[in-house]
Short mmCIF file of C-alpha atoms and ligand atoms in Angstrom, two decimals:
data_model
loop_
_atom_site.label_atom_id
_atom_site.label_comp_id
_atom_site.label_asym_id
_atom_site.label_seq_id
_atom_site.Cartn_x
_atom_site.Cartn_y
_atom_site.Cartn_z
CA MET G 179 12.08 -71.02 56.11
CA ALA G 180 12.15 -68.06 53.76
CA ASN G 181 8.47 -67.89 52.90
CA ASN G 182 7.82 -64.86 55.09
CA LYS G 183 5.84 -62.10 53.39
CA ILE G 184 7.94 -59.74 51.27
CA LYS G 185 7.73 -56.33 52.98
CA ILE G 186 10.17 -54.55 50.70
CA PRO G 187 10.15 -55.73 47.08
CA PHE G 188 13.22 -55.38 44.91
CA ASN G 189 11.57 -53.05 42.40
CA LYS G 190 8.18 -51.43 41.96
CA PRO G 191 6.78 -49.74 38.84
CA PHE G 192 5.30 -46.32 39.59
CA ILE G 193 3.20 -43.41 38.33
CA ALA G 194 4.97 -40.04 38.62
CA GLY G 195 2.33 -37.67 37.22
CA LYS G 196 -0.01 -37.57 34.24
CA GLU G 197 0.75 -41.01 32.73
CA LEU G 198 -2.85 -42.26 32.63
CA PHE G 199 -4.26 -38.91 31.54
CA TYR G 200 -1.83 -38.77 28.59
CA ILE G 201 -2.73 -42.31 27.54
CA ALA G 202 -6.39 -41.27 27.38
CA GLN G 203 -5.36 -38.19 25.43
CA ALA G 204 -3.40 -40.28 22.91
CA VAL G 205 -6.43 -42.46 22.19
CA ILE G 206 -9.40 -40.11 22.52
CA GLU G 207 -8.08 -36.67 21.63
CA ASN G 208 -5.17 -37.40 19.30
CA ASN G 209 -6.72 -40.51 17.72
CA HIS G 210 -3.20 -41.79 17.32
CA THR G 211 -2.11 -45.03 18.96
CA ALA G 212 0.35 -46.31 16.32
CA GLY G 213 3.98 -45.23 16.36
CA ASP G 214 5.43 -41.77 15.67
CA GLY G 215 2.43 -39.83 16.99
CA PRO G 216 2.47 -36.54 18.95
CA PHE G 217 3.76 -38.13 22.20
CA THR G 218 6.62 -39.92 20.44
CA LYS G 219 7.67 -36.57 18.96
CA LYS G 220 7.48 -34.91 22.39
CA CYS G 221 9.61 -37.64 24.00
CA GLN G 222 12.21 -37.49 21.24
CA ALA G 223 12.43 -33.69 21.41
CA TRP G 224 12.77 -33.86 25.22
CA LEU G 225 15.62 -36.37 24.97
CA GLU G 226 17.40 -34.44 22.19
CA ASP G 227 17.21 -31.29 24.28
CA ARG G 228 18.15 -32.79 27.66
CA LEU G 229 20.84 -35.16 26.42
CA GLY G 230 22.24 -32.86 23.76
CA CYS G 231 22.40 -35.36 20.93
CA ARG G 232 21.74 -34.87 17.22
CA LYS G 233 18.76 -37.21 16.87
CA VAL G 234 16.76 -39.51 19.12
CA LEU G 235 14.42 -42.26 17.92
CA LEU G 236 12.14 -43.99 20.41
CA THR G 237 12.28 -47.79 20.17
CA ASN G 238 10.50 -50.74 21.75
CA SER G 239 13.44 -51.42 24.04
CA CYS G 240 17.12 -50.81 24.60
CA THR G 241 17.62 -54.20 22.97
CA ALA G 242 15.93 -52.88 19.80
CA ALA G 243 18.10 -49.73 19.88
CA LEU G 244 21.25 -51.88 20.13
CA GLU G 245 20.06 -54.00 17.19
CA MET G 246 19.57 -50.82 15.15
CA ALA G 247 23.06 -49.63 16.12
CA ALA G 248 24.52 -52.94 14.95
CA ILE G 249 22.88 -52.50 11.54
CA LEU G 250 23.96 -48.84 11.32
CA ALA G 251 27.56 -49.77 12.21
CA ASP G 252 27.32 -52.28 9.36
CA ILE G 253 28.40 -55.25 11.48
CA GLN G 254 29.28 -58.15 9.16
CA PRO G 255 29.84 -61.84 9.98
CA CYS G 256 33.07 -62.32 12.00
CA ASP G 257 33.38 -58.62 12.87
CA GLU G 258 34.48 -58.28 16.49
CA ILE G 259 32.92 -56.06 19.14
CA ILE G 260 34.83 -55.45 22.38
CA MET G 261 32.59 -55.42 25.47
CA PRO G 262 32.48 -56.39 29.12
CA SER G 263 31.32 -59.90 30.05
CA TYR G 264 29.65 -58.46 33.14
CA THR G 265 26.52 -57.14 31.40
CA PHE G 266 23.01 -58.00 30.26
CA VAL G 267 22.64 -60.43 27.32
CA SER G 268 21.29 -57.82 24.88
CA THR G 269 24.65 -56.03 24.79
CA ALA G 270 26.06 -59.07 22.98
CA ASN G 271 22.96 -60.51 21.33
CA ALA G 272 22.26 -57.45 19.17
CA PHE G 273 25.63 -57.99 17.45
CA VAL G 274 25.52 -61.79 17.35
CA LEU G 275 22.26 -61.44 15.36
CA ARG G 276 24.36 -59.84 12.58
CA GLY G 277 27.05 -62.52 12.79
CA GLY G 278 29.33 -60.41 14.96
CA VAL G 279 31.67 -61.90 17.58
CA PRO G 280 31.60 -60.42 21.10
CA VAL G 281 35.11 -60.18 22.55
CA PHE G 282 34.89 -60.07 26.34
CA VAL G 283 37.35 -58.17 28.52
CA ASP G 284 37.45 -57.79 32.29
CA ILE G 285 35.95 -54.96 34.35
CA ARG G 286 37.52 -52.48 36.77
CA PRO G 287 37.31 -53.57 40.41
CA ASP G 288 36.07 -50.10 41.51
CA THR G 289 33.26 -49.05 39.11
CA LEU G 290 32.66 -52.55 37.66
CA ASN G 291 32.77 -50.93 34.21
CA ILE G 292 34.85 -52.24 31.30
CA ASN G 293 38.55 -51.84 32.16
CA GLU G 294 39.66 -49.29 29.56
CA ASN G 295 43.29 -50.37 29.97
CA LEU G 296 42.48 -53.87 28.66
CA ILE G 297 40.74 -52.77 25.47
CA GLU G 298 43.78 -52.11 23.28
CA ALA G 299 45.11 -55.67 23.74
CA ALA G 300 41.78 -57.00 22.47
CA ILE G 301 41.86 -55.05 19.19
CA THR G 302 42.48 -57.13 16.02
CA PRO G 303 42.10 -56.33 12.31
CA ARG G 304 38.48 -57.61 12.63
CA THR G 305 37.51 -55.25 15.45
CA LYS G 306 34.65 -53.00 14.42
CA ALA G 307 33.36 -51.41 17.62
CA ILE G 308 33.86 -50.85 21.34
CA LEU G 309 30.80 -51.24 23.52
CA PRO G 310 31.05 -49.47 26.88
CA VAL G 311 28.24 -50.39 29.31
CA HIS G 312 27.66 -47.73 31.96
CA TYR G 313 27.02 -50.06 34.87
CA ALA G 314 24.73 -48.78 37.63
CA GLY G 315 24.44 -45.46 35.77
CA VAL G 316 28.11 -44.65 36.40
CA SER G 317 30.15 -43.67 33.36
CA CYS G 318 32.96 -45.68 31.78
CA GLU G 319 36.27 -43.81 31.15
CA MET G 320 34.93 -42.30 27.93
CA ASP G 321 37.90 -40.04 27.04
CA THR G 322 40.26 -43.03 26.91
CA ILE G 323 37.72 -45.11 24.99
CA MET G 324 36.93 -42.36 22.44
CA ASP G 325 40.64 -41.75 21.90
CA MET G 326 41.33 -45.38 21.20
CA ALA G 327 38.34 -45.61 18.85
CA ARG G 328 39.65 -42.63 16.90
CA ARG G 329 43.14 -44.12 16.62
CA TYR G 330 41.86 -47.50 15.38
CA ASN G 331 38.86 -46.14 13.44
CA LEU G 332 36.25 -48.00 15.49
CA PHE G 333 32.64 -47.28 16.34
CA VAL G 334 31.73 -46.55 19.95
CA ILE G 335 28.23 -47.75 20.86
CA GLU G 336 27.24 -46.88 24.42
CA ASP G 337 24.94 -49.23 26.28
CA ALA G 338 23.36 -46.49 28.39
CA ALA G 339 20.40 -48.68 29.42
CA GLN G 340 21.09 -47.74 33.05
CA GLY G 341 22.63 -44.35 32.38
CA ILE G 342 19.85 -41.90 31.55
CA MET G 343 20.75 -38.38 32.77
CA SER G 344 24.07 -39.44 34.26
CA THR G 345 27.07 -37.44 33.09
CA TYR G 346 30.77 -37.81 32.29
CA ARG G 347 32.74 -34.54 32.37
CA GLY G 348 29.47 -32.67 31.90
CA ARG G 349 28.33 -34.75 28.94
CA GLN G 350 25.27 -36.98 29.04
CA LEU G 351 25.80 -40.74 28.80
CA GLY G 352 24.68 -42.11 25.45
CA ALA G 353 25.49 -38.82 23.73
CA ILE G 354 29.28 -39.30 23.67
CA GLY G 355 29.90 -42.24 21.29
CA HIS G 356 28.59 -42.66 17.73
CA PHE G 357 25.42 -44.28 19.06
CA GLY G 358 23.82 -44.70 22.46
CA ALA G 359 21.02 -46.98 23.62
CA CYS G 360 18.69 -46.18 26.55
CA SER G 361 16.10 -48.33 28.29
CA PHE G 362 12.72 -47.44 29.78
CA HIS G 363 12.06 -50.95 31.09
CA GLU G 364 10.17 -50.97 34.39
CA THR G 365 13.38 -51.73 36.30
CA LYS G 366 15.13 -48.57 35.04
CA ASN G 367 14.91 -44.97 36.28
CA ILE G 368 12.35 -43.59 33.84
CA ILE G 369 9.86 -46.20 32.73
CA SER G 370 7.19 -47.10 30.19
CA GLY G 371 6.91 -50.82 30.96
CA GLU G 372 9.03 -51.77 27.99
CA GLY G 373 10.71 -49.05 25.94
CA GLY G 374 13.96 -47.58 24.76
CA ALA G 375 15.67 -45.01 22.58
CA LEU G 376 18.45 -44.91 20.03
CA LEU G 377 20.68 -41.85 20.37
CA ILE G 378 22.40 -40.84 17.14
CA ASN G 379 25.23 -38.41 17.54
CA ASP G 380 26.29 -38.09 13.88
CA GLU G 381 23.94 -36.54 11.31
CA LYS G 382 25.03 -38.92 8.56
CA PHE G 383 23.29 -41.92 10.18
CA VAL G 384 19.91 -40.27 10.78
CA GLU G 385 18.19 -41.04 7.48
CA ARG G 386 19.21 -44.72 7.43
CA ALA G 387 18.17 -45.08 11.07
CA GLU G 388 14.66 -43.86 10.26
CA ILE G 389 14.43 -46.41 7.45
CA ILE G 390 15.68 -49.35 9.56
CA ARG G 391 13.17 -48.47 12.28
CA GLU G 392 10.24 -48.36 9.81
CA LYS G 393 10.58 -51.91 8.44
CA GLY G 394 13.19 -50.90 5.87
CA THR G 395 10.88 -48.41 4.16
CA ASN G 396 11.19 -44.69 3.51
CA ARG G 397 7.85 -44.08 5.23
CA SER G 398 9.22 -41.30 7.47
CA LYS G 399 10.19 -39.32 4.37
CA PHE G 400 6.74 -39.99 2.89
CA PHE G 401 4.99 -38.62 6.00
CA ARG G 402 7.14 -35.49 5.79
CA GLY G 403 6.08 -35.11 2.14
CA GLN G 404 9.63 -35.58 0.85
CA VAL G 405 8.66 -38.50 -1.44
CA ASP G 406 5.28 -39.17 -3.08
CA LYS G 407 5.08 -42.89 -2.25
CA TYR G 408 6.88 -45.11 0.19
CA THR G 409 8.61 -48.35 -0.61
CA TRP G 410 11.09 -50.98 0.60
CA VAL G 411 14.59 -49.51 0.37
CA ASP G 412 16.81 -51.29 2.96
CA VAL G 413 16.87 -53.97 5.68
CA GLY G 414 14.85 -53.14 8.77
CA SER G 415 12.29 -54.21 11.28
CA SER G 416 9.49 -52.70 13.37
CA TYR G 417 11.41 -50.91 16.08
CA LEU G 418 8.96 -48.10 16.89
CA PRO G 419 6.73 -48.13 19.99
CA SER G 420 3.02 -47.30 20.10
CA ASP G 421 2.16 -43.68 20.97
CA ILE G 422 0.34 -45.11 24.03
CA ILE G 423 3.74 -46.13 25.39
CA ALA G 424 5.17 -42.72 24.51
CA ALA G 425 2.24 -41.02 26.30
CA PHE G 426 3.11 -42.86 29.52
CA LEU G 427 6.80 -42.13 29.00
CA TYR G 428 6.31 -38.41 28.44
CA ALA G 429 4.65 -38.03 31.86
CA GLN G 430 7.71 -39.69 33.39
CA MET G 431 10.00 -37.29 31.50
CA GLU G 432 8.09 -34.33 32.90
CA ASN G 433 9.03 -35.64 36.36
CA ALA G 434 12.50 -36.93 35.50
CA ASP G 435 14.47 -34.51 37.68
CA GLN G 436 12.38 -35.33 40.70
CA ILE G 437 12.60 -39.09 40.05
CA ILE G 438 16.37 -38.97 39.82
CA ALA G 439 16.73 -36.71 42.86
CA LYS G 440 14.66 -39.20 44.86
CA ARG G 441 16.76 -42.16 43.72
CA ASN G 442 19.96 -40.33 44.58
CA LEU G 443 18.59 -39.57 48.05
CA ILE G 444 18.00 -43.29 48.65
CA TYR G 445 21.44 -44.10 47.22
CA ASP G 446 23.14 -41.57 49.50
CA LEU G 447 21.32 -42.91 52.55
CA TYR G 448 22.48 -46.46 51.75
CA MET G 449 26.05 -45.19 51.36
CA LYS G 450 25.98 -43.31 54.65
CA ASP G 451 24.45 -46.16 56.64
CA LEU G 452 26.72 -48.86 55.23
CA ARG G 453 30.03 -46.97 55.21
CA PRO G 454 31.07 -48.33 58.65
CA LEU G 455 30.74 -51.90 57.35
CA ALA G 456 32.88 -51.03 54.34
CA GLU G 457 35.49 -49.43 56.58
CA LYS G 458 35.67 -52.66 58.57
CA GLY G 459 36.33 -54.53 55.31
CA CYS G 460 33.10 -56.56 55.41
CA ILE G 461 31.69 -55.21 52.15
CA GLN G 462 32.68 -53.13 49.12
CA LEU G 463 30.48 -50.13 48.27
CA PRO G 464 29.82 -48.59 44.83
CA CYS G 465 32.26 -46.03 43.48
CA ILE G 466 31.58 -42.92 41.41
CA LEU G 467 34.77 -41.44 39.93
CA ASP G 468 35.54 -37.70 39.87
CA ASP G 469 33.99 -35.93 36.89
CA CYS G 470 31.02 -38.32 36.91
CA ARG G 471 27.50 -37.64 38.10
CA SER G 472 25.23 -40.62 38.64
CA ASN G 473 21.47 -41.06 38.34
CA GLY G 474 21.16 -43.34 41.39
CA HIS G 475 20.13 -46.20 39.14
CA LEU G 476 21.01 -49.10 41.39
CA PHE G 477 22.61 -49.81 44.72
CA TYR G 478 24.81 -52.80 45.35
CA ILE G 479 27.26 -54.20 47.86
CA VAL G 480 30.04 -56.69 47.12
CA THR G 481 30.40 -59.39 49.79
CA ARG G 482 33.57 -61.39 50.51
CA SER G 483 32.40 -64.74 49.15
CA LEU G 484 29.58 -66.49 47.33
CA LYS G 485 28.70 -68.32 50.56
CA GLU G 486 28.42 -65.03 52.46
CA ARG G 487 26.20 -63.54 49.73
CA THR G 488 23.89 -66.58 49.76
CA LYS G 489 23.54 -66.39 53.55
CA LEU G 490 22.92 -62.64 53.52
CA THR G 491 20.30 -62.97 50.76
CA GLU G 492 18.48 -65.60 52.82
CA PHE G 493 18.77 -63.56 56.00
CA LEU G 494 17.25 -60.50 54.28
CA LYS G 495 14.47 -62.62 52.79
CA GLU G 496 13.57 -63.86 56.28
CA GLN G 497 13.14 -60.19 57.24
CA GLY G 498 10.91 -59.63 54.20
CA VAL G 499 13.51 -57.87 52.03
CA LEU G 500 14.07 -59.03 48.47
CA ALA G 501 17.69 -58.52 47.36
CA VAL G 502 18.89 -59.99 44.06
CA PHE G 503 22.13 -60.61 42.17
CA HIS G 504 23.16 -60.42 38.51
CA TYR G 505 24.81 -61.19 36.00
CA VAL G 506 25.90 -64.67 34.98
CA PRO G 507 29.00 -63.50 33.08
CA LEU G 508 28.40 -63.72 29.35
CA HIS G 509 31.74 -65.47 28.70
CA SER G 510 30.66 -68.40 30.90
CA SER G 511 27.07 -68.62 29.57
CA PRO G 512 26.22 -71.30 26.96
CA ALA G 513 25.56 -68.76 24.17
CA GLY G 514 28.52 -66.59 25.17
CA LYS G 515 30.87 -69.57 24.85
CA HIS G 516 29.37 -70.47 21.48
CA TYR G 517 29.26 -67.02 19.88
CA GLY G 518 31.97 -65.03 21.67
CA ARG G 519 35.48 -65.28 23.01
CA SER G 520 37.39 -63.82 25.93
CA CYS G 521 40.55 -61.75 25.89
CA GLY G 522 42.71 -62.29 28.96
CA THR G 523 41.48 -63.51 32.33
CA LEU G 524 38.15 -62.30 33.67
CA ASP G 525 38.92 -62.62 37.38
CA VAL G 526 37.16 -59.44 38.52
CA THR G 527 34.07 -60.33 36.48
CA GLU G 528 33.90 -63.79 38.06
CA ARG G 529 34.40 -62.56 41.60
CA VAL G 530 31.82 -59.76 41.27
CA SER G 531 29.32 -62.13 39.66
CA ASP G 532 29.65 -64.41 42.73
CA CYS G 533 29.66 -61.70 45.39
CA LEU G 534 27.57 -58.71 44.24
CA LEU G 535 24.15 -58.19 45.82
CA ARG G 536 21.67 -55.52 44.69
CA LEU G 537 19.53 -53.98 47.41
CA PRO G 538 16.00 -52.65 46.72
CA LEU G 539 15.87 -49.19 45.13
CA TYR G 540 12.67 -47.80 43.69
CA TYR G 541 10.86 -44.47 43.47
CA GLU G 542 8.30 -45.05 46.21
CA MET G 543 10.79 -46.40 48.73
CA THR G 544 10.93 -44.49 52.02
CA GLN G 545 13.89 -43.55 54.17
CA ASP G 546 12.51 -45.94 56.81
CA ASP G 547 12.65 -48.77 54.25
CA VAL G 548 16.32 -48.02 53.62
CA ARG G 549 17.07 -47.93 57.35
CA PHE G 550 15.25 -51.20 57.91
CA ILE G 551 17.43 -52.82 55.23
CA THR G 552 20.75 -51.35 56.35
CA GLU G 553 20.02 -52.24 60.00
CA ASN G 554 19.45 -55.82 58.95
CA VAL G 555 22.63 -55.93 56.86
CA LYS G 556 24.52 -54.69 59.92
CA LYS G 557 22.76 -57.26 62.12
CA PHE G 558 23.85 -59.99 59.72
CA TYR G 559 27.50 -59.00 59.91
CA LYS G 560 27.38 -58.74 63.69
CA LYS G 561 25.95 -62.24 63.90
CA PHE G 562 27.96 -64.10 61.29
CA ARG G 563 30.97 -61.92 60.49
C1 PLP U 45 18.14 -53.31 30.96
C2 PLP U 45 19.37 -53.44 30.14
C3 PLP U 45 19.33 -53.74 28.78
C4 PLP U 45 18.06 -54.10 28.05
O1 PLP U 45 17.09 -53.14 28.10
P1 PLP U 45 15.63 -53.46 27.46
O2 PLP U 45 15.01 -52.11 27.35
O3 PLP U 45 14.94 -54.36 28.42
O4 PLP U 45 15.85 -54.11 26.15
C5 PLP U 45 20.51 -53.75 28.06
N1 PLP U 45 21.68 -53.51 28.66
C6 PLP U 45 21.77 -53.24 29.98
C7 PLP U 45 23.11 -52.95 30.58
C8 PLP U 45 20.62 -53.21 30.76
O5 PLP U 45 20.72 -52.95 32.07
#
């Protein structure tokens, strides 16, 4: 049945400008392919400037940045971290690696972000941090979350893997909490294959962050000539990417505005074409609250049942369109049950996990591609309703 050729893939990595030229430059001209070379410095400066945060350190992934944040927040065994269950595994894993306990709360039915009104009930004397995940590049209610963190003296660590260059009340996602983590994985907006960044918004964590990222040594200080030899001073790992990766990434940054404008164009076209179906009550469309600007990271629809989603996915596949779903909620996953616990019911999480379908959205997609997909979604609902 569904082994027709895929005409429209779900995602496609892309070249936006001088990626390959800069890689050659890193190797041949700069003679620097290890970490913290000229391109890493350029990427970090670009992010600090554009996101308005105190310090940015490039990492191998968003996962690595979250692991660094867990060390910097001094997560100890049995410390609790409040987070949504509807997220990628790394949000929880980074803290479980330090012995922390993820405490899962439900999401809002509109933005699918952590429901800020459920956080306070989940706070205990062991709570150490709140972990907002900006799903689909749309901001969580950060004012409420920051307020609560201040009142209870908690860290706020933003999982901004999907949120690069999105804003909340004019502020960049990842630059609002104590720490933010970005991803440059090939499925995200700005890519380097694998890659990420830790955003540090408080000066007092900068020095320790540099040490943790350089295998627990004070090598960064040594390279700046601030100490005459470098040595092992703290826990750490190798969290810094090669300058070859940074070279690729810098070319993407040079084209970031154009990349995001293109994604938002595709997003808007999906919204316009599918609005009639939403008005009929067949599907739920994404929601961007007032005061938020999104980066067009992903486009999804929420169907009325798991059965309907399965049928629609198959129908699209027969037309050569690859649509996918995510996530298996962490609270119902084997590791989530073992390492974490839930607070309250997670009804919205479970429903969305069964019914959400992501439609293709990538840089090189054309308006005709979008129309082909939305026409087929409409055809499906006409046929099966
Ligand atoms: C992609 C993603 C991650 C992991 O990013 P990597 O760079 O692949 O480690 C973490 N959290 C969320 C919400 C993501 O979407």
